[in-house]
Coordinates of C-alpha atoms and ligand atoms in Angstrom, one line a residue:
X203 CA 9.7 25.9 -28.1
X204 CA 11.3 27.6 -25.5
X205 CA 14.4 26.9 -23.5
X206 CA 13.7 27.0 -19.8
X207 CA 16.6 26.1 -17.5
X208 CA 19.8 24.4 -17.9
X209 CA 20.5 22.3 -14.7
X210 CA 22.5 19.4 -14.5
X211 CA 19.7 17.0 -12.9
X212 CA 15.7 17.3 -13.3
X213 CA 13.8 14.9 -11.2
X214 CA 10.6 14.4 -12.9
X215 CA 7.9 14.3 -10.1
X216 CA 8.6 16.4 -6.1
X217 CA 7.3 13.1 -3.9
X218 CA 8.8 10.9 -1.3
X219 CA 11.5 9.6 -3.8
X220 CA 12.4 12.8 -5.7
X221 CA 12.9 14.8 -2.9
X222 CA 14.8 12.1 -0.8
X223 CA 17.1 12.2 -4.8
X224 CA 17.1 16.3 -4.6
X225 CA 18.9 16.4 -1.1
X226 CA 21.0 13.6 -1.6
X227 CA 22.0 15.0 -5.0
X228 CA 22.3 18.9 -3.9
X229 CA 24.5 17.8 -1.0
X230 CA 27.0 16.5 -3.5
X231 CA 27.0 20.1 -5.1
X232 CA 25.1 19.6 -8.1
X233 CA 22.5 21.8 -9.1
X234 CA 19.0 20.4 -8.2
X235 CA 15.4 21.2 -10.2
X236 CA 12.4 19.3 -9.3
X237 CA 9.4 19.4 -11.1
X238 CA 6.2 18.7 -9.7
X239 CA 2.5 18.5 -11.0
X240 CA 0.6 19.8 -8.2
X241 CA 0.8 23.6 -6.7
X242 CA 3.4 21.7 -3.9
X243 CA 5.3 19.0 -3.9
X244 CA 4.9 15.8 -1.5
X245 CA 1.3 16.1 -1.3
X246 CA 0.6 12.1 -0.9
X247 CA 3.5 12.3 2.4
X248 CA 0.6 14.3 3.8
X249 CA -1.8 11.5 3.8
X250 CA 0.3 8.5 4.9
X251 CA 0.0 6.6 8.2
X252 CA -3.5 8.4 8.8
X253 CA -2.0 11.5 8.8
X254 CA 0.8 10.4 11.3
X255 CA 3.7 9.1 8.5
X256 CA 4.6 5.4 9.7
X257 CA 8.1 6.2 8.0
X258 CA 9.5 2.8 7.9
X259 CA 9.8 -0.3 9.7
X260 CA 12.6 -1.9 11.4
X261 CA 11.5 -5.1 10.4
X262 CA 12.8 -5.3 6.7
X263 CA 13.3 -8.5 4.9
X264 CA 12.7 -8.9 0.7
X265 CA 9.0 -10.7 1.6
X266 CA 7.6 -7.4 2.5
X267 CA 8.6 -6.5 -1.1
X268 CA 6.4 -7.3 -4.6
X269 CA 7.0 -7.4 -8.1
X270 CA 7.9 -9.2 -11.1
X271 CA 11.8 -9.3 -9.1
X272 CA 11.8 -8.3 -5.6
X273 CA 15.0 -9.1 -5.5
X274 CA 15.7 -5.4 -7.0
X275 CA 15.1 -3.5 -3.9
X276 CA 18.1 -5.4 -2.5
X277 CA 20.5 -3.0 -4.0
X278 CA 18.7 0.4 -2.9
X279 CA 18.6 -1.0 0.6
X280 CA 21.4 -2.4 1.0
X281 CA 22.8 1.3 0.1
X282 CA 20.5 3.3 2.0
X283 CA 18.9 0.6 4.8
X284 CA 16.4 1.4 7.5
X285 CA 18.8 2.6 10.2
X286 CA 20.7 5.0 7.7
X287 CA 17.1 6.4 7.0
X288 CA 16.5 7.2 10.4
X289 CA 20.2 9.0 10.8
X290 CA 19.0 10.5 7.6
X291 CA 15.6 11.9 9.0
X292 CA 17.1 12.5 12.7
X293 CA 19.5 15.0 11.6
X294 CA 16.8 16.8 9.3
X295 CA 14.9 16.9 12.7
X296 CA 12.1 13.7 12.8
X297 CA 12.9 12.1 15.6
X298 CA 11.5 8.8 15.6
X299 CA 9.1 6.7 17.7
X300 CA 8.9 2.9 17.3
X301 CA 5.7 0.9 17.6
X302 CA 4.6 -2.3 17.6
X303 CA 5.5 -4.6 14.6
X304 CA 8.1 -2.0 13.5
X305 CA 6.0 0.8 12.7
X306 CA 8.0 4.2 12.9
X307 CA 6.2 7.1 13.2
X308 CA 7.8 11.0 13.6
X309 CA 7.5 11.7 17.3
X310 CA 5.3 14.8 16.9
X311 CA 2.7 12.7 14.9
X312 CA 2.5 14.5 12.6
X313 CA 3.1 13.2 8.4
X314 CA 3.4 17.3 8.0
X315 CA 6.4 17.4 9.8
X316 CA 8.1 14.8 8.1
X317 CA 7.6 17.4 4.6
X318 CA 8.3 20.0 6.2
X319 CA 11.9 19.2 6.8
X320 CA 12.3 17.8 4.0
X321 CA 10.9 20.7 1.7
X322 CA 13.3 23.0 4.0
X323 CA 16.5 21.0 3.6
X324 CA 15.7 21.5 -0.4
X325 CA 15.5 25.2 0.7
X326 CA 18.7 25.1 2.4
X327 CA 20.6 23.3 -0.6
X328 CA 18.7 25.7 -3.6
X329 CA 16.7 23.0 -4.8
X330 CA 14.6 24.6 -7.5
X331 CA 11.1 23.8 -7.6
X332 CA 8.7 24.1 -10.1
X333 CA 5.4 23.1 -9.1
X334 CA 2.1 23.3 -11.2
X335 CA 4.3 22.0 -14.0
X336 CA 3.7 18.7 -15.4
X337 CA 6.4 17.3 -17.6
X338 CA 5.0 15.4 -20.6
X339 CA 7.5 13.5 -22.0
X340 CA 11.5 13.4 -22.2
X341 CA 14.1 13.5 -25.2
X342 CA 17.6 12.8 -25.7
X343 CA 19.1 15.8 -27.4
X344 CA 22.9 16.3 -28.4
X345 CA 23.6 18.1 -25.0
X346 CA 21.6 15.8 -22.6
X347 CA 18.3 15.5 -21.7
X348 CA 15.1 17.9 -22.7
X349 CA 11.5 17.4 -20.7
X350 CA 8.9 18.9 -22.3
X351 CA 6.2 20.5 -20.2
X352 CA 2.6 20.2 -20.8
X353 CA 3.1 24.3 -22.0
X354 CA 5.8 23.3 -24.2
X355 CA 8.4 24.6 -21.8
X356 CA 11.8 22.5 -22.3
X357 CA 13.8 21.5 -18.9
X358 CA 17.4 20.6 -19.9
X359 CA 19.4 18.2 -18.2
X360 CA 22.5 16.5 -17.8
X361 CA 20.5 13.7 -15.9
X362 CA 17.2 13.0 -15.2
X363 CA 15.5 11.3 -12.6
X364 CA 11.4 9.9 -13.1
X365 CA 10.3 9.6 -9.7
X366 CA 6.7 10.2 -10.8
X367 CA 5.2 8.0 -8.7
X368 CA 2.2 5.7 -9.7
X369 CA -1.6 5.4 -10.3
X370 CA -2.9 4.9 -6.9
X371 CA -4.3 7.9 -5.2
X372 CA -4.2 10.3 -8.1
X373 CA -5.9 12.9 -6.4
X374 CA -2.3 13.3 -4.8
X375 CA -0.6 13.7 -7.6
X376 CA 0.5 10.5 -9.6
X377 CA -1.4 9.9 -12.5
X378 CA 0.3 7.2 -14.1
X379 CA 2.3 9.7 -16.3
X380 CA 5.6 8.0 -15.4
X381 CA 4.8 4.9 -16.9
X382 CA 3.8 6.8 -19.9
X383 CA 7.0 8.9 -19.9
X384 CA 8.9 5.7 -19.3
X385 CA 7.8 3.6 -22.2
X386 CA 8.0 6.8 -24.9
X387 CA 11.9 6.8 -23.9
X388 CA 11.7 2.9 -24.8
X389 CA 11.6 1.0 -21.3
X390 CA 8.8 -1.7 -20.5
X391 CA 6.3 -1.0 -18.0
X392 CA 4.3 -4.2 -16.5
X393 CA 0.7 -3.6 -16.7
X394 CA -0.1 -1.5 -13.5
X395 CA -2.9 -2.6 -10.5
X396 CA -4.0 -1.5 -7.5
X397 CA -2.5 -3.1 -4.7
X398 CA -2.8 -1.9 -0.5
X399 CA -6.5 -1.5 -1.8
X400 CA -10.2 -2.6 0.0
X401 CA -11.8 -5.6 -1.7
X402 CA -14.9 -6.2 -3.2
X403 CA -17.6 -8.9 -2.2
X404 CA -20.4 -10.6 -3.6
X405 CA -23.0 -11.0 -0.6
X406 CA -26.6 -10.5 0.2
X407 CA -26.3 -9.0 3.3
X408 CA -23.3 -6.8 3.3
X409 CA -24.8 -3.5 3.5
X410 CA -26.4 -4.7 6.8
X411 CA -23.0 -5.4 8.2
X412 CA -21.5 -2.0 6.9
X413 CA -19.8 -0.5 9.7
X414 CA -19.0 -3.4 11.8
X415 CA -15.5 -4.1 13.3
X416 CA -14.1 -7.6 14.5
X417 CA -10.5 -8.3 15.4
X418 CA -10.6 -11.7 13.0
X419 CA -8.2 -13.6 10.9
X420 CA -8.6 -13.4 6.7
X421 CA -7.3 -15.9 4.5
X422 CA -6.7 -15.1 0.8
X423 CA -7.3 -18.0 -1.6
X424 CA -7.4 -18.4 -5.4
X425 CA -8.3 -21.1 -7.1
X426 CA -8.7 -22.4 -3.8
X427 CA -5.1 -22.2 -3.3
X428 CA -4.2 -20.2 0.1
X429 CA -2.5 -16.7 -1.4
X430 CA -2.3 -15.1 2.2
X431 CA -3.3 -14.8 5.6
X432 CA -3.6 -11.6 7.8
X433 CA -4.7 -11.1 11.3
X434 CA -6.1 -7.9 12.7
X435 CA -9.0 -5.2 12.7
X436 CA -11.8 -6.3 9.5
X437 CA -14.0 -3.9 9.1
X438 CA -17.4 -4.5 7.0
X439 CA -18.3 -1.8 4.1
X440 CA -21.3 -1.7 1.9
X441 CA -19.0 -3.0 -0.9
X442 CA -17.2 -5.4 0.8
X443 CA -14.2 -5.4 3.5
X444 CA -11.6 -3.3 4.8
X445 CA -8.2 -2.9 7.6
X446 CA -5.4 -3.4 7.5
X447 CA -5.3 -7.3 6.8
X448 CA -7.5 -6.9 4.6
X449 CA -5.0 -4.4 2.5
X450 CA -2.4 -6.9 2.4
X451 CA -4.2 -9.2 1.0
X452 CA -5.6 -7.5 -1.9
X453 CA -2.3 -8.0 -4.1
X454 CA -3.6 -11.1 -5.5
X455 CA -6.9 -10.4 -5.7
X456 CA -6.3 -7.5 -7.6
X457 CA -4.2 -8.6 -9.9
X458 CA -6.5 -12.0 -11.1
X459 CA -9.6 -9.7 -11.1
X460 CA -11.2 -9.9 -14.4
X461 CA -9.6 -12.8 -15.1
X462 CA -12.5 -15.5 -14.6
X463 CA -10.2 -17.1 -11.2
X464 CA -12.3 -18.3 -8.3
X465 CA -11.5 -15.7 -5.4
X466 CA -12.4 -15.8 -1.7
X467 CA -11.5 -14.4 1.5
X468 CA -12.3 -16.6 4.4
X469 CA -12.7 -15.5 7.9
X470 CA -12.1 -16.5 11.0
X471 CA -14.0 -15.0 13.5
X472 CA -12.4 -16.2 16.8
X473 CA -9.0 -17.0 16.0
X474 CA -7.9 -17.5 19.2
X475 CA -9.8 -20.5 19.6
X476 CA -10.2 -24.1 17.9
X477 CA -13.3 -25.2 16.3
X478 CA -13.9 -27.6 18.7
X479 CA -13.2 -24.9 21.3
X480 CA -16.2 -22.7 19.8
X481 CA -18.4 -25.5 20.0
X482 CA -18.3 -26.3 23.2
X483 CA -18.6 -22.7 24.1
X484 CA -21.7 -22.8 22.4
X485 CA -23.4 -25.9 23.2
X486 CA -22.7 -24.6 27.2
X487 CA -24.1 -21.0 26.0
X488 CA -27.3 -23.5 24.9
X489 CA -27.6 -25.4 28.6
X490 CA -27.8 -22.4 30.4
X491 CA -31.3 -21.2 28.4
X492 CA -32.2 -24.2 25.8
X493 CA -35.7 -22.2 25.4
X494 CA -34.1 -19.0 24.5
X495 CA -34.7 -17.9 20.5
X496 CA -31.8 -19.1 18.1
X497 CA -30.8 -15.7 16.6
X498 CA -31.0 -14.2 20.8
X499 CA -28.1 -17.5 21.9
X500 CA -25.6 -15.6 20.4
X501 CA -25.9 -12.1 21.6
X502 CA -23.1 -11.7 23.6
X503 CA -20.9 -13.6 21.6
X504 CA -21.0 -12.3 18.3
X505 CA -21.6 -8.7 16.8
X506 CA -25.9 -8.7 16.7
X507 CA -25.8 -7.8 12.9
X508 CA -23.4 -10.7 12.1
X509 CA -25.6 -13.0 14.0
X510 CA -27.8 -12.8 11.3
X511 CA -25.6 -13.1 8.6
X512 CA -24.1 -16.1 10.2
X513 CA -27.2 -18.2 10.7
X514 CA -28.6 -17.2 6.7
X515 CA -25.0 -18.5 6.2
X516 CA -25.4 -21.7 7.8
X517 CA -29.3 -22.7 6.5
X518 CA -30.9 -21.7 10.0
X519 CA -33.4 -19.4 8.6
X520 CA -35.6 -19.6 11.5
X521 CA -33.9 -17.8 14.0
X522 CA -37.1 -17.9 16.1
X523 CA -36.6 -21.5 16.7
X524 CA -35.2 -22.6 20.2
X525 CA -31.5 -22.9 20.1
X526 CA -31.7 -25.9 22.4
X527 CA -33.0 -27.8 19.5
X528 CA -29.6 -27.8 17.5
X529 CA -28.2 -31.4 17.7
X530 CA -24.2 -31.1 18.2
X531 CA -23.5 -31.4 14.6
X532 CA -25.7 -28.4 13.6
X533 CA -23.7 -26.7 17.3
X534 CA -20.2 -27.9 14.9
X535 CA -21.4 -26.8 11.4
X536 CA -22.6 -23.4 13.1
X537 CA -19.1 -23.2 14.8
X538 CA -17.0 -24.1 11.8
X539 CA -18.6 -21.6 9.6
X540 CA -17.6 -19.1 12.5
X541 CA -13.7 -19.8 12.1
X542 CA -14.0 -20.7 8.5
X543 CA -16.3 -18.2 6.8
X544 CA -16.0 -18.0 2.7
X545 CA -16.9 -14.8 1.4
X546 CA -16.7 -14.0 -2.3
X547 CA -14.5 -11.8 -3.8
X548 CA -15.3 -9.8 -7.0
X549 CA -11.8 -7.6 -6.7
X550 CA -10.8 -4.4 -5.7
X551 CA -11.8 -0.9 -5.1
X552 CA -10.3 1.5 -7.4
X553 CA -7.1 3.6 -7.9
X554 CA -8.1 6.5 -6.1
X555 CA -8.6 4.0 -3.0
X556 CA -5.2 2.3 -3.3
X557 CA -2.5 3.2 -1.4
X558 CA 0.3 1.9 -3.9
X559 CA 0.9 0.0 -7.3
X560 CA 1.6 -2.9 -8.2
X561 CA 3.5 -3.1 -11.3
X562 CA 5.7 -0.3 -13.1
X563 CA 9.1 0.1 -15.3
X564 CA 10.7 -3.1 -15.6
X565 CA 13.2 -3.8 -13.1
X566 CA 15.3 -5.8 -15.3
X567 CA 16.0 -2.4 -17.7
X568 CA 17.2 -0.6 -14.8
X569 CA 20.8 -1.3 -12.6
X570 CA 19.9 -2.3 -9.0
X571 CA 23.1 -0.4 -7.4
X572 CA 22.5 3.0 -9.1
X573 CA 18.9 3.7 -10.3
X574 CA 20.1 4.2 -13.7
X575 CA 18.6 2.8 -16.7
X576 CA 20.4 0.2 -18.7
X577 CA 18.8 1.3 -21.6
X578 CA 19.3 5.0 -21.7
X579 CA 22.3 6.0 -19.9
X580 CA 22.0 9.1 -17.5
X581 CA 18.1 8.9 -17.0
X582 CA 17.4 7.0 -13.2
X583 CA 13.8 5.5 -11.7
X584 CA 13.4 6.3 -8.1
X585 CA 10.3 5.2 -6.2
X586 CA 6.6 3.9 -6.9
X587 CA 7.6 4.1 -10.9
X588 CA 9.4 1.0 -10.4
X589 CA 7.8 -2.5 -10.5
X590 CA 8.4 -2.6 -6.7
X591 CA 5.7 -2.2 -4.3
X592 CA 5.5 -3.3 -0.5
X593 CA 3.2 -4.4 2.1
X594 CA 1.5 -2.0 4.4
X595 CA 3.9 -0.7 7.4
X596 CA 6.4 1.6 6.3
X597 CA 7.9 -0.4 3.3
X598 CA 6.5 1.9 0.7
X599 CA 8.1 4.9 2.1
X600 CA 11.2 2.8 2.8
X601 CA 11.3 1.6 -0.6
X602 CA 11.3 5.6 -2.1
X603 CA 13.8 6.6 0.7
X604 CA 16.2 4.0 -0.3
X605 CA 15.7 4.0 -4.1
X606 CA 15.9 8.2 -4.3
X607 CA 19.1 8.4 -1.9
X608 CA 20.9 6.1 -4.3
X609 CA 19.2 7.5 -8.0
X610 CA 20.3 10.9 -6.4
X611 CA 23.7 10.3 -5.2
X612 CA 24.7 7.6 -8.5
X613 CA 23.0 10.6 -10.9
X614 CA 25.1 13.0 -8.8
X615 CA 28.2 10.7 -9.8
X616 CA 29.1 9.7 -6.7
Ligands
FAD1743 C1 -3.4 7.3 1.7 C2 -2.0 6.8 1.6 C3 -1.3 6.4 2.8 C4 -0.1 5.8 2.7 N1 0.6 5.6 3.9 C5 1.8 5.1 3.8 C6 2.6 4.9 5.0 O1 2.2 5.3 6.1 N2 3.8 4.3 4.9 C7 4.3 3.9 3.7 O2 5.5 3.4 3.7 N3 3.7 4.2 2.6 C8 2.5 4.7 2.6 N4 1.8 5.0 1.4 C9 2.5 4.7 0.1 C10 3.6 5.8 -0.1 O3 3.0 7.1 0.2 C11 4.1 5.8 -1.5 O4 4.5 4.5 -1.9 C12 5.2 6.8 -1.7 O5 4.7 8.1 -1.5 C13 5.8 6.7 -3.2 O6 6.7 7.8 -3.3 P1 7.1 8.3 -4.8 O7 7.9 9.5 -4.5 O8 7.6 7.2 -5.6 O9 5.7 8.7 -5.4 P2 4.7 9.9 -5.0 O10 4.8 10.1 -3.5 O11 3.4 9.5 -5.6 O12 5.3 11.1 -5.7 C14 5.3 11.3 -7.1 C15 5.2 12.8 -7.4 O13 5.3 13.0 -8.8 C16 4.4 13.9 -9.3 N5 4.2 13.7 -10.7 C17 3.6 12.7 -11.3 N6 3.7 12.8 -12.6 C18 4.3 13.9 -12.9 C19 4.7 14.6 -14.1 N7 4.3 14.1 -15.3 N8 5.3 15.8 -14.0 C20 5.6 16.3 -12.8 N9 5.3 15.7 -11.6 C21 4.7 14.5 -11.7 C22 3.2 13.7 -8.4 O14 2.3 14.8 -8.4 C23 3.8 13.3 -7.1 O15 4.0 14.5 -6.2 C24 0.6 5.6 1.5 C25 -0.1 6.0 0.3 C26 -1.4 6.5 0.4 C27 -2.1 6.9 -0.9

């Protein structure tokens, strides 16, 4: 087997994480080699925030953070916290444009941008990069570290940082081969699942409602037990739902799919108003034309294609029928399954839909304040790899930010 370079730290993996690790570690002096799988590194930065990078989000607080201890991320941003990312990014050149709920976006709009200074800080500092190089595994040798290549190339290291990312999206890059890497070297990975991920659902008429958009409210519930509730733009797929809301709510459904739980999403069409607001609204739509066809009342009020759906819902098959001759209860049954709408779920689309995983390298193998691994001394986690993951917003990229600065600086020795 041959012996490539001798550096003092590899980072296993040239995304959001190991770069953020690369800089932070060069700047200390120490020499710097990332590997990457793809032909260029931070392939999956290119993607986020619809092309625009939502960055972070100055709204941080540990319940935008998931895992089997969510606790962990406490040490990373505590270290490197949202306004030190932004000082971080503003003197690379991003300057940065807040939006509502927090979002931050680069000003130029442009996720591009955000790699772009990045990959030419690692320039500047003689980061080496080897891209189109996927490490396969690691090994503790007598003078440090070796990571074998998929050619059989050898990368030796003082230290080494995984920030291989995770499953979700692997058309960008991460494959799941840091979990893999991870356990070979003797750490415990909890079982990985999508998560920020469209669900599934089991109705008749969804692929006439494909396409549709509502500003509604979505309530998660298992077992009948309420697991979350997200406001915001649904939109209807032929396989179920999607949006934003609907993103952050898939956590739970993902993770019990399979598992024989009752699953539902429940929407709420008009959430601005009560039930017995809807009603009324409805019995006065009624008044002005009691003559006029059933399905016909509610044009005007509802999308047209989720008119049907609604009345199916509710038993009024005969949409032909006069609306005036709904009695006040049928008006409030009709109305309640408007703001209370069960739909059900079957889970999740797959990994190459999700936008980050759940699950990952146990968080109780690895010290919070340095990245480094309590059961291998000198290798670090950094990123998605961890059993961390956050809600939709800017917590993902927050969460690799944070957890790179401080694998790279503590695997720097500093
Ligand atoms: C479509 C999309 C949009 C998103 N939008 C946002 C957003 O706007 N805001 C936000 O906060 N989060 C967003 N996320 C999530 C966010 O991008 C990730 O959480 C974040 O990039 C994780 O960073 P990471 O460095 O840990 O992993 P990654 O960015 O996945 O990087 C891991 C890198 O390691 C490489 N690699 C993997 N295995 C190997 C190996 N064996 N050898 C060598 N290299 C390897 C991969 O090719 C990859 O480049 C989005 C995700 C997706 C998919």
């Amino acid at each position: 087997m041959a012996e490539a370079e001798t550096n003092r730290i590899v980072i296993v993996g040239g995304g959001a994480a190991g770069m953020t690790a690369a800089i932070v570690a060069a700047r200390q002096g120490t020499a710097v080699t990332v590997i990457e799988r793809m032909s260029r590194v931070g392939k999956k930065l290119l993607a986020t925030g619809n092309g625009r990078c939502n960055l972070t989000n100055m709204y941080q607080g540990i319940e935008k953070y998931h895992g089997s201890n969510p606790q962990f991320v406490l040490g990373a941003l505590e270290r490197f916290n949202v306004k030190q990312a932004l000082a971080f990014f503003e003197e690379l050149g991003i300057e940065p444009v807040i939006e509502e709920n927090g979002y931050v976006y680069p000003a130029s709009g442009q996720a591009s941008s955000v790699l772009d200074v990045l990959r030419y800080e690692m320039e500047r500092l003689g980061v080496k990069v080897f891209c189109d190089t996927r490490i396969n595994r690691i090994e503790m040798g007598e003078k440090g570290f070796r990571c074998i290549g998929a050619d059989g190339r050898a990368y030796t290291a003082d230290r080494v940082i995984v920030a291989a990312g995770g499953k979700s999206s692997p058309n960008l890059g991460s494959n799941g081969s840091g979990f893999k890497i991870a356990e070979e070297i003797g750490h415990t990975v909890h079982k990985p699942f999508p998560a920020l991920v469209q669900i599934r659902l089991d109705a008749p008429y969804l692929k006439r409602l494909s396409g549709i958009r509502i500003q509604g409210r979505a309530e998660c519930r298992i077992d009948d037990v309420v697991a979350g509730c997200e406001r915001g733009e649904l939109l209807f797929t032929d396989y179920g739902i999607s949006g934003i809301p609907i993103l952050q709510l898939s956590r739970p459904v993902s993770e019990h799919a399979g598992s024989g739980r009752k699953m539902s999403l429940h929407l709420d069409l008009f959430p601005d108003w009560t039930d017995k607001d809807l009603a009324a609204r409805i019995a006065r739509r009624i008044s002005f034309n009691p003559q006029k066809p059933l399905q016909m009342s509610f044009v005007g009020l509802l999308h047209k294609r989720l008119i049907a759906a609604i009345l199916q819902e509710s038993g009024f098959d005969n949409a032909r029928s006069a609306c005036g001759e709904l009695n006040q209860q049928e008006i409030q049954h009709i109305a309640g399954l408007m703001k209370n709408w069960p739909l059900r779920c079957t889970g999740v689309q797959s990994w190459m839909f999700s936008q980050v995983t759940a699950g990952g390298v146990d968080v109780a193998e690895v010290n919070p304040g340095t990245m480094e691994s309590k059961i291998i001394p000198g290798l670090y986690f950094a990123g998605e790899v961890l059993d961390i993951d956050g809600d939709c917003g800017g917590y993902n990229l927050q969460w690799a930010w944070s957890s790179g600065y401080v694998a790279g600086m503590n695997a720097a020795g500093c």
